[in-house]
Every structure is written in structure tokens, then in C-alpha cells.
Amino acid sequence: MWRLKVGEGGGDAWLRTKNGHVGRQVWEFDPDAGDLDTLAAVDAARREYTTAGRHRLKHSADILMRIQFTKENPLMLNPPAIKLEENQDVTEEAVSASLKRAISRFSTLQAHDGHWPGDYGGPMFLMPGLLITLYVTGALNTVLSSEHQKEIRRYLYNHQNEDGGWGLHIEGPSSMLGSALTYISLRLLGEGPDSGDGSMKKGRNWILDHGGATYIPSWGKFWLAVLGVFDWSGNNPMTPESWMLPYCLPIHPGRMWCHSRMPYLPMCYVYGKRFVGRLTSLIMELRDELYKVPYSEIDWDNARSICAQEDLFYPRPLIQDILWATLRKFIEPVMMHWPGNKLREKALNHVMQHVHYEDENSQYICIGPVNKVLNMLACWIEDPNSEAFKLHIPRIHDYLWVAEDGMKMKCYGGSQLWDTAFTVQAIVATGFIDEFAPTLKLAHNYIKNSQVLEDCPGDLSYWYHHISKGGWSFSTADHGWPVSDCTAEGLKAALLLSKISPEIVGEPMEVNRLYDAVNILMSWMNENGGFSTYELTRSYAWLELIGPSETFSDTMIDYPYVELTSAAIQALTSFKKLYPRHRREDVDNCINKAAKYIESSQRSDGSWLVFRLHVKECKYNMSITFSIVLYIFVCRYGSWGVCFTYGTWFGVKGLVAAGRTFNNSLAIRKACDFLMSKELPFGGWGESYLSCQDQVYTDLEGKRVHAVNTGWVMLTLIDAGQAERDPTPLHRAAKVLINLQSEDGEFPQQEIMGVLTKNCTMSYSQYRNIFPIWALGEYRRRVFVAGKK
């Protein structure tokens, strides 16, 4: 039986940590664990998902973890369930009972180190990179046990679409990237071309019916070339010499967004080496299975520039055709022969120096799963027996998560800090602090133990790194990459808890550490007042014109985002109230500029989101280029959640924190009007991820309500003073949330609520409880209690 281990290193000599592995989540298989009832419950959950749930609701409900935690953390307080009839009004007693049931249950899902573990999957393109890397390095069966491989196969089969293909993410329509990489993954895991009761054949037919694997986008072309089922001449150049250009040039890779820069770094090394794995019999079979023509007859020059329509989110402009042709025809031939190969060797060594720096400063976790496996591959190519490769191996398991739908690769090492900081704010908002003091105290410990306490060593400008000291990462301190909004939410939670008696929530964070957090937080503000993710915006939006990915949008530079800017304003205003003399002028200036950025980023309809022109419809490359130029210079805001409801919550909350009100702010009034126009007839809100992709507010199919969207909108309207004007929409939404609550006290797992690069979704499995609790808590205190006063 699978068991989740939290905050453990397992005595592995190849594991490094800075804080005793606090927050680490690893699933291990124990054949002797679990009684008959537990094993039966696990099997039932898997069977239910596969037979009834997988085409209806793609997201797991994390039932395996819940089964384990139910035994380890039994429910101490279990008030009776509340259901309100159509003619019943919401009462304070009903809200309080609902909240106590929800927090009691949610507290049982808290790990002993204070965070809330959970599924953070979604994308389908992550696991294939790991499997290909392990296969070509000969480590597949060593690193992944038969039980690991069994659960990965389960996951891949479970998320096959009814047409036979696989999507970019679990809720997406079939794509060539998802289909080809998943089919290959199943073959590497031992599945035959006709296995899976015909599922493999259906998958292969989808690939061939859509042109074959030559139509895979550039990201997939790279991985197929590494595996040996795609020729390197069918790839656009990734020249390692680009890292040796003067940094003053806007196109220097060090100026790219770190989530593009860090994968591009090892990709340059692999491309520069033209590495190809061993040509086994399986590889030769795949060469026959993936293409419509014999492998020896494929026109690789043509394959380089084609992409399936299903994957073509960001068509390539003419300037890229010119750039890749120049590099391929003139630069690469020089670098492959003397004396150019001397410069190539120097560039490769330079690249690997940066790869090792990233590995060592992230404890071999790396910034994310993409560059994690690429760095590991590069280390093996450099030296198959290296210590670096061995140090990478145990950290693979930080990215693997098991649920009833199988084993997936997470988008990150987890969302530990992010979820914990939000949960603290949600529980405190309810006013039930004394009742849930142990929960808050544990969460407080996690927040204190997860702050990054020092900068990376050396000259940060040489390594293209921002400062780190005082920040919080999305997940753990070992991860080591602070993010602006994670730092803001961590700081907000720490300040909130510092106002509560230490006897209840533990000792507050030291003041100097709060000062460090404020320092790094303000360091992320750009000239326009907006806050970026990991670093300042280092180059220009026109760099998107040479972005090599057809599938992902807005990935070349670190843009400012409304959500991050709002979080920074909230944290700084909270800090200013408690420490009014610390850098007062800097703090005030930062808040004022950030608020103006949020106001300037609002759309005319009152919402906030990422805007995109539909460049797919452009007929010619020149018109595509014009569209992209117009888009990047005029229409760039921000969104990491689904979508209008999420962005508008942050937009309004940031403005309110900066002192704006419904009465004195046109932006807030327009935002409230927008949200009210999207309310469902029976109350509440439900927004589809398609809003992010199509940039038009889209209800969930069947106009279903979603607990998370409803929570975001309730929080927005309450902050904007809706209760004083007309509380009726809040009463309707509260009733919807109370009636959505399950018998066990939780709110249901519904459609996916996270998004990346507009068209790829991510699971935030704790949102289902955090935001209904937060919204009902604010509703109880600021609508009912305030109304009585």
C-alpha cells in the first residue's frame, strides 16, 4: 500500500537539506501496510474513478491521502451536517456550524510539520520527460519500482480522452504533444502497441490520423530526438554560445523568465552534444509506430517547421523563420568543425557551470520539474558516474504524487507554503481562533521554518539570480527560489499570527526576518509599479517574437502581474500598520505605484485577466507578426487562476488595501458590476478554464456553480462593501456553499482552478476547502456580526 511520508529524508546519503526536509512530500510503497478495509477502500476509489469518474471529472479527489490521514488524524469535532431548503434563509448558526465542520475536517489533513499536502498535477507533458531521461540513462527500473510504474501506467490510461488521444493537460482536448509523449511513455513502461484493451491502438491511431509525430511541437521534437525517434536535424538550433553573448544585449538568455531560462540552459547542452540514447529494439519499433512514412524517408527539413493545429497556440512569425535558418545554415556548421568547435566546447562548459549552480542551490530539486529532469540528463551526459547525477536521483520522488487516478508528476515540489499561508488567513477570518489553535500553531511553525534565510553564494549577477534572503518559495525552503506573491502571502500570514497570543499560536517571527521579507518584496517592483514573479522584468515584450514554443504563450520574460502586485500591496499595508517607522517612505511609494499599476491594468468591462489576440486566425506570417507586436505592446496583464473571478478578486483586494473604496474608486465599482453580471440564476459563480484560453468569460458546462469561484467572488464583494449596499447576492452565494458541503465537512473537488501560460491547467487541490472557508468566514464576521452591531 502507498504511504505518504512528510518531512523525511529516509536516511538517504544523497539527499541534502537546509532545514531537516520540512515540507518534503514523498510517496513510498509498503507491501505490508494497510488492513483489509483500508485496501478495499483504496481499490474502490480507484475503480470508481476509472469506471465512472474519469470522463466526467478529471481531477483526483486525493482519496488515498485522505484515507491515510483519516486514520492518523481522527476527527475531533464533528458538528451535524447543514442543508438549507429552498425556502430557508441563511442564519449565523448555519454558517458557524458549516465553518466548524469544514475546519475540523480540513485540520485532519494537515501534516505534522504544519502544511497541507496535496495533488499539484495537471499537465500531461511532465512525466514523459522524466521517463525518457531515465530510459536513456539506463535508470528507469532502478529509480522507479514496479509499483511506481504500475501507478504511472494507471494515470496515463485514466487520462486518455475518448477520441484516443491525450491533452496538454488533464482537462484539455487531445493534442499531438500530449498524445505522442504519452504513447511513448506507456511503451517505455512496458506496454505493447496493442495493450490496454485497445487503448494503445486508439492512441496510435490518433497520432497517425493527425499526421504522425513529425507534427509534434518543438518541445516534443527535442524529447523525441533525445530518445532516438526523431532526428536532431528536425529541431531548430539551441546554441549554447548564446550564453556567452554580452549580457547588455536584450536577447541574452539570462534576461529570460527563469521558468524558460532554466530549461533552456540544459537543453542547449544536450543539443550542443547532439545526444541520442541507445538505439534499442524498442526505439526501432517506435520509429515504425509513430510515423505515416518509413523513418528513413522522413523529410526532416520539413518536419522542423510543422506543428499540429491542435498544438498551435502561438504560431511562429516570419522573424523566427529567418533566425532559425540563419543559425542552422551558417552558425551551426561553423560550430561543428575546427576552429568553431573550440568555442562550442567552451560554451558547453560554461553552460554546465550554470547547471551545477542551479542544482546545488536548490538541493537538486531545481526550480521545476522540466529543468529538473533536463539538468539530470545533462549531468549524466557530462559524466554518467558523476556525484551530481546521483544527487539528482532521490529528488525525483519529490515530484511524484499518488492519488486514485494513479501516479503523476507535479508541476512543482508542491504548493506547501502557498496553501498554508492562505489557510492561515482563511481560518483567522472565521474568528474561530481558539477552537483551532493547534492547527494555527502548526501552520505558524511551517511558515517560520520555510522562509529562505540567505542569498545564493557568489556574484548573483553572474548567475542571473535575484536576491533570496527573506523570501518564501511556493513550496519549501530547500527549493530556494522565492516568489513575490508567495513572499507576500507568507508575510501576511506571519503578521496576522503575530497579533495573536503566543500561547495560542506560538512565538511570532523575529522582527529582523520580517524586515528581510519587506526588503526582498519591494525589490520585485518594476518601474511601472507592477510586481513580477521571481525577478524583475529584464528585457522587452518583443522578445516573444523569437519565443520558440508554439504551445506556450508569454514565457520569454518575467512580466508584472496584477495578482502579484495586489499581494505585495496587501502585505506592505499590513506591515505598515504594525511597523509604521520602518522604511516608511519606501513602503508608501511602493504601495502607491503598485495601486496605480492595478488601476491601469483593468479592462474596460471592469475585470482583470491575461488578454491575448487570436493570432491563430491570421493568414500570413507578416500579419501574425503584426498581431503579436500589437498584443505584446498593448495588452499584457496577468492571471494564474481561473480566470476573471481570480484576477478580479486580487485586483479589488489590492485596491482596497491601498485605501480605495467602492465610493471613491471607479475601478472597484466597475469590477463589482462585472462580477454581478456573471452571477448564476440560483446564486454563486462557476467559471471554466476556457476563460483563460479564449479570454472571454465562460461559464462551466451546464452553468454549474463552483465552490472556489464562488469563494473568490464573495471575498471580492465583501471587501468592496456589498453587504452595506445589498447583501442579497452574498446570502445566495453563502447558501450555495453551505449546500455544496459534503457529509464529511469538506467541499467537493470540482473542475481545475489553476492555469499556466493561459492554456495549461494546474491542480490546486486545497482550494476546494480554503476559499469556501475563507469566504464563509468573512461572510459570518462582516455580514452577520457586523450587521448586528
PDB file of C-alpha atoms in Angstrom, residues 424-596:
ATOM      1  CA  VAL A 424      -3.980  30.678   7.975  1.00  0.00           C
ATOM      2  CA  GLN A 425      -5.742  33.743   6.578  1.00  0.00           C
ATOM      3  CA  ALA A 426      -8.908  31.724   5.964  1.00  0.00           C
ATOM      4  CA  ILE A 427      -9.114  30.296   9.496  1.00  0.00           C
ATOM      5  CA  VAL A 428      -8.320  33.605  11.164  1.00  0.00           C
ATOM      6  CA  ALA A 429     -11.042  35.227   9.043  1.00  0.00           C
ATOM      7  CA  THR A 430     -13.657  32.960  10.632  1.00  0.00           C
ATOM      8  CA  GLY A 431     -12.923  34.218  14.128  1.00  0.00           C
ATOM      9  CA  PHE A 432     -12.663  30.652  15.462  1.00  0.00           C
ATOM     10  CA  ILE A 433      -9.065  31.069  16.558  1.00  0.00           C
ATOM     11  CA  ASP A 434      -9.285  29.458  19.985  1.00  0.00           C
ATOM     12  CA  GLU A 435     -11.178  26.431  18.662  1.00  0.00           C
ATOM     13  CA  PHE A 436      -8.473  25.702  16.080  1.00  0.00           C
ATOM     14  CA  ALA A 437      -5.384  26.910  17.920  1.00  0.00           C
ATOM     15  CA  PRO A 438      -3.376  23.666  17.377  1.00  0.00           C
ATOM     16  CA  THR A 439      -3.954  23.905  13.634  1.00  0.00           C
ATOM     17  CA  LEU A 440      -2.826  27.523  13.507  1.00  0.00           C
ATOM     18  CA  LYS A 441       0.204  26.836  15.695  1.00  0.00           C
ATOM     19  CA  LEU A 442       1.404  24.050  13.402  1.00  0.00           C
ATOM     20  CA  ALA A 443       0.855  26.231  10.339  1.00  0.00           C
ATOM     21  CA  HIS A 444       2.764  29.056  12.032  1.00  0.00           C
ATOM     22  CA  ASN A 445       5.703  26.718  12.572  1.00  0.00           C
ATOM     23  CA  TYR A 446       5.706  25.794   8.899  1.00  0.00           C
ATOM     24  CA  ILE A 447       5.723  29.410   7.791  1.00  0.00           C
ATOM     25  CA  LYS A 448       8.602  30.251  10.137  1.00  0.00           C
ATOM     26  CA  ASN A 449      10.578  27.164   9.095  1.00  0.00           C
ATOM     27  CA  SER A 450      10.090  27.780   5.364  1.00  0.00           C
ATOM     28  CA  GLN A 451      11.494  31.267   4.955  1.00  0.00           C
ATOM     29  CA  VAL A 452      14.652  31.469   2.852  1.00  0.00           C
ATOM     30  CA  LEU A 453      17.313  32.820   5.207  1.00  0.00           C
ATOM     31  CA  GLU A 454      20.212  33.624   2.902  1.00  0.00           C
ATOM     32  CA  ASP A 455      21.097  34.661  -0.620  1.00  0.00           C
ATOM     33  CA  CYS A 456      22.693  32.259  -3.061  1.00  0.00           C
ATOM     34  CA  PRO A 457      26.502  32.401  -2.927  1.00  0.00           C
ATOM     35  CA  GLY A 458      28.774  34.302  -5.274  1.00  0.00           C
ATOM     36  CA  ASP A 459      28.134  37.164  -7.657  1.00  0.00           C
ATOM     37  CA  LEU A 460      24.363  36.971  -8.226  1.00  0.00           C
ATOM     38  CA  SER A 461      24.583  38.979 -11.449  1.00  0.00           C
ATOM     39  CA  TYR A 462      26.964  36.402 -12.931  1.00  0.00           C
ATOM     40  CA  TRP A 463      24.480  33.638 -12.150  1.00  0.00           C
ATOM     41  CA  TYR A 464      21.477  35.747 -13.272  1.00  0.00           C
ATOM     42  CA  HIS A 465      19.893  35.370  -9.821  1.00  0.00           C
ATOM     43  CA  HIS A 466      17.768  37.778  -7.823  1.00  0.00           C
ATOM     44  CA  ILE A 467      18.324  38.120  -4.080  1.00  0.00           C
ATOM     45  CA  SER A 468      16.696  35.410  -1.948  1.00  0.00           C
ATOM     46  CA  LYS A 469      17.118  36.349   1.707  1.00  0.00           C
ATOM     47  CA  GLY A 470      13.809  36.913   3.483  1.00  0.00           C
ATOM     48  CA  GLY A 471      11.583  35.434   0.783  1.00  0.00           C
ATOM     49  CA  TRP A 472       9.364  32.405   0.649  1.00  0.00           C
ATOM     50  CA  SER A 473       9.202  29.913  -2.190  1.00  0.00           C
ATOM     51  CA  PHE A 474       5.975  28.363  -3.427  1.00  0.00           C
ATOM     52  CA  SER A 475       6.846  25.117  -1.662  1.00  0.00           C
ATOM     53  CA  THR A 476       9.783  24.638   0.712  1.00  0.00           C
ATOM     54  CA  ALA A 477      12.926  26.381   1.920  1.00  0.00           C
ATOM     55  CA  ASP A 478      15.050  23.663   0.275  1.00  0.00           C
ATOM     56  CA  HIS A 479      13.601  24.634  -3.090  1.00  0.00           C
ATOM     57  CA  GLY A 480      15.240  28.011  -2.586  1.00  0.00           C
ATOM     58  CA  TRP A 481      13.519  30.087  -5.314  1.00  0.00           C
ATOM     59  CA  PRO A 482      11.480  32.842  -3.598  1.00  0.00           C
ATOM     60  CA  VAL A 483       8.463  34.248  -5.425  1.00  0.00           C
ATOM     61  CA  SER A 484       6.994  37.697  -4.899  1.00  0.00           C
ATOM     62  CA  ASP A 485       3.403  36.669  -4.170  1.00  0.00           C
ATOM     63  CA  CYS A 486       4.478  33.688  -2.054  1.00  0.00           C
ATOM     64  CA  THR A 487       6.640  36.076  -0.037  1.00  0.00           C
ATOM     65  CA  ALA A 488       3.714  38.476   0.262  1.00  0.00           C
ATOM     66  CA  GLU A 489       1.302  35.754   1.409  1.00  0.00           C
ATOM     67  CA  GLY A 490       3.893  34.297   3.799  1.00  0.00           C
ATOM     68  CA  LEU A 491       4.497  37.757   5.258  1.00  0.00           C
ATOM     69  CA  LYS A 492       0.747  38.436   5.566  1.00  0.00           C
ATOM     70  CA  ALA A 493       0.226  35.174   7.443  1.00  0.00           C
ATOM     71  CA  ALA A 494       3.211  35.782   9.739  1.00  0.00           C
ATOM     72  CA  LEU A 495       1.976  39.311  10.561  1.00  0.00           C
ATOM     73  CA  LEU A 496      -1.557  38.079  11.155  1.00  0.00           C
ATOM     74  CA  LEU A 497      -0.353  35.405  13.567  1.00  0.00           C
ATOM     75  CA  SER A 498       1.941  37.853  15.351  1.00  0.00           C
ATOM     76  CA  LYS A 499      -1.163  39.704  16.568  1.00  0.00           C
ATOM     77  CA  ILE A 500      -2.470  36.588  18.340  1.00  0.00           C
ATOM     78  CA  SER A 501      -1.271  35.482  21.768  1.00  0.00           C
ATOM     79  CA  PRO A 502       1.874  33.297  21.596  1.00  0.00           C
ATOM     80  CA  GLU A 503       0.133  30.912  23.988  1.00  0.00           C
ATOM     81  CA  ILE A 504      -2.321  30.170  21.200  1.00  0.00           C
ATOM     82  CA  VAL A 505      -0.227  30.197  18.010  1.00  0.00           C
ATOM     83  CA  GLY A 506       3.378  30.162  19.215  1.00  0.00           C
ATOM     84  CA  GLU A 507       6.084  32.792  19.251  1.00  0.00           C
ATOM     85  CA  PRO A 508       5.976  35.397  16.483  1.00  0.00           C
ATOM     86  CA  MET A 509       8.604  35.599  13.782  1.00  0.00           C
ATOM     87  CA  GLU A 510      11.654  37.691  14.664  1.00  0.00           C
ATOM     88  CA  VAL A 511      11.370  41.312  13.568  1.00  0.00           C
ATOM     89  CA  ASN A 512      14.593  41.213  11.540  1.00  0.00           C
ATOM     90  CA  ARG A 513      13.183  38.389   9.445  1.00  0.00           C
ATOM     91  CA  LEU A 514      10.064  40.466   8.773  1.00  0.00           C
ATOM     92  CA  TYR A 515      12.331  43.320   7.677  1.00  0.00           C
ATOM     93  CA  ASP A 516      14.157  40.935   5.334  1.00  0.00           C
ATOM     94  CA  ALA A 517      10.808  39.896   3.842  1.00  0.00           C
ATOM     95  CA  VAL A 518       9.817  43.511   3.231  1.00  0.00           C
ATOM     96  CA  ASN A 519      13.191  44.224   1.660  1.00  0.00           C
ATOM     97  CA  ILE A 520      13.001  41.423  -0.878  1.00  0.00           C
ATOM     98  CA  LEU A 521       9.328  42.064  -1.536  1.00  0.00           C
ATOM     99  CA  MET A 522       9.921  45.680  -2.529  1.00  0.00           C
ATOM    100  CA  SER A 523      12.917  44.614  -4.645  1.00  0.00           C
ATOM    101  CA  TRP A 524      10.487  42.896  -7.053  1.00  0.00           C
ATOM    102  CA  MET A 525       8.653  46.075  -8.072  1.00  0.00           C
ATOM    103  CA  ASN A 526       9.280  47.164 -11.659  1.00  0.00           C
ATOM    104  CA  GLU A 527       9.414  50.752 -12.876  1.00  0.00           C
ATOM    105  CA  ASN A 528       5.743  50.623 -13.892  1.00  0.00           C
ATOM    106  CA  GLY A 529       4.706  49.631 -10.353  1.00  0.00           C
ATOM    107  CA  GLY A 530       3.893  46.034 -11.227  1.00  0.00           C
ATOM    108  CA  PHE A 531       5.427  43.008  -9.499  1.00  0.00           C
ATOM    109  CA  SER A 532       6.942  40.109 -11.428  1.00  0.00           C
ATOM    110  CA  THR A 533       7.283  36.527 -10.199  1.00  0.00           C
ATOM    111  CA  TYR A 534      10.892  35.578  -9.350  1.00  0.00           C
ATOM    112  CA  GLU A 535      12.866  38.519 -10.720  1.00  0.00           C
ATOM    113  CA  LEU A 536      12.461  41.962 -12.218  1.00  0.00           C
ATOM    114  CA  THR A 537      11.422  42.217 -15.852  1.00  0.00           C
ATOM    115  CA  ARG A 538      14.816  42.081 -17.561  1.00  0.00           C
ATOM    116  CA  SER A 539      14.018  42.537 -21.224  1.00  0.00           C
ATOM    117  CA  TYR A 540      11.291  43.614 -23.617  1.00  0.00           C
ATOM    118  CA  ALA A 541       7.956  42.101 -24.569  1.00  0.00           C
ATOM    119  CA  TRP A 542       9.010  41.949 -28.217  1.00  0.00           C
ATOM    120  CA  LEU A 543      11.273  39.071 -27.192  1.00  0.00           C
ATOM    121  CA  GLU A 544       8.132  36.919 -27.557  1.00  0.00           C
ATOM    122  CA  LEU A 545       8.674  37.239 -31.303  1.00  0.00           C
ATOM    123  CA  ILE A 546      11.560  34.777 -31.019  1.00  0.00           C
ATOM    124  CA  GLY A 547       9.941  32.543 -28.402  1.00  0.00           C
ATOM    125  CA  PRO A 548      10.491  29.035 -29.807  1.00  0.00           C
ATOM    126  CA  SER A 549       7.399  27.360 -28.330  1.00  0.00           C
ATOM    127  CA  GLU A 550       4.257  27.008 -30.429  1.00  0.00           C
ATOM    128  CA  THR A 551       2.301  25.721 -27.436  1.00  0.00           C
ATOM    129  CA  PHE A 552       3.050  28.114 -24.573  1.00  0.00           C
ATOM    130  CA  SER A 553       2.488  31.859 -24.578  1.00  0.00           C
ATOM    131  CA  ASP A 554       4.165  34.758 -22.768  1.00  0.00           C
ATOM    132  CA  THR A 555       7.126  32.780 -21.493  1.00  0.00           C
ATOM    133  CA  MET A 556      10.141  34.787 -22.606  1.00  0.00           C
ATOM    134  CA  ILE A 557      10.357  37.437 -19.891  1.00  0.00           C
ATOM    135  CA  ASP A 558       9.148  37.825 -16.307  1.00  0.00           C
ATOM    136  CA  TYR A 559       6.088  40.028 -16.702  1.00  0.00           C
ATOM    137  CA  PRO A 560       4.393  42.016 -13.944  1.00  0.00           C
ATOM    138  CA  TYR A 561       1.057  40.561 -12.828  1.00  0.00           C
ATOM    139  CA  VAL A 562      -1.976  42.082 -11.161  1.00  0.00           C
ATOM    140  CA  GLU A 563      -2.232  39.201  -8.695  1.00  0.00           C
ATOM    141  CA  LEU A 564       1.373  39.513  -7.553  1.00  0.00           C
ATOM    142  CA  THR A 565       1.127  43.277  -7.356  1.00  0.00           C
ATOM    143  CA  SER A 566      -2.034  43.044  -5.273  1.00  0.00           C
ATOM    144  CA  ALA A 567      -0.467  40.537  -2.872  1.00  0.00           C
ATOM    145  CA  ALA A 568       2.505  42.870  -2.388  1.00  0.00           C
ATOM    146  CA  ILE A 569       0.222  45.824  -1.597  1.00  0.00           C
ATOM    147  CA  GLN A 570      -1.712  43.760   0.952  1.00  0.00           C
ATOM    148  CA  ALA A 571       1.451  42.570   2.675  1.00  0.00           C
ATOM    149  CA  LEU A 572       3.044  46.015   2.794  1.00  0.00           C
ATOM    150  CA  THR A 573      -0.082  47.716   4.155  1.00  0.00           C
ATOM    151  CA  SER A 574      -0.357  45.039   6.850  1.00  0.00           C
ATOM    152  CA  PHE A 575       3.303  45.525   7.707  1.00  0.00           C
ATOM    153  CA  LYS A 576       2.978  49.325   7.805  1.00  0.00           C
ATOM    154  CA  LYS A 577       0.219  49.125  10.418  1.00  0.00           C
ATOM    155  CA  LEU A 578       2.456  47.159  12.790  1.00  0.00           C
ATOM    156  CA  TYR A 579       5.814  48.758  11.941  1.00  0.00           C
ATOM    157  CA  PRO A 580       4.969  52.280  10.735  1.00  0.00           C
ATOM    158  CA  ARG A 581       8.506  53.667  11.049  1.00  0.00           C
ATOM    159  CA  HIS A 582      10.389  51.034   9.064  1.00  0.00           C
ATOM    160  CA  ARG A 583      11.308  52.427   5.617  1.00  0.00           C
ATOM    161  CA  ARG A 584       8.058  54.380   5.648  1.00  0.00           C
ATOM    162  CA  GLU A 585       8.761  56.449   2.539  1.00  0.00           C
ATOM    163  CA  ASP A 586       9.837  53.384   0.524  1.00  0.00           C
ATOM    164  CA  VAL A 587       6.804  51.394   1.631  1.00  0.00           C
ATOM    165  CA  ASP A 588       4.361  54.216   0.856  1.00  0.00           C
ATOM    166  CA  ASN A 589       5.912  54.820  -2.564  1.00  0.00           C
ATOM    167  CA  CYS A 590       5.756  51.118  -3.365  1.00  0.00           C
ATOM    168  CA  ILE A 591       2.083  50.857  -2.375  1.00  0.00           C
ATOM    169  CA  ASN A 592       1.080  53.946  -4.361  1.00  0.00           C
ATOM    170  CA  LYS A 593       2.869  52.911  -7.554  1.00  0.00           C
ATOM    171  CA  ALA A 594       1.528  49.368  -7.295  1.00  0.00           C
ATOM    172  CA  ALA A 595      -2.060  50.559  -6.859  1.00  0.00           C
ATOM    173  CA  LYS A 596      -1.756  52.751  -9.962  1.00  0.00           C
TER     174      LYS A 596
END
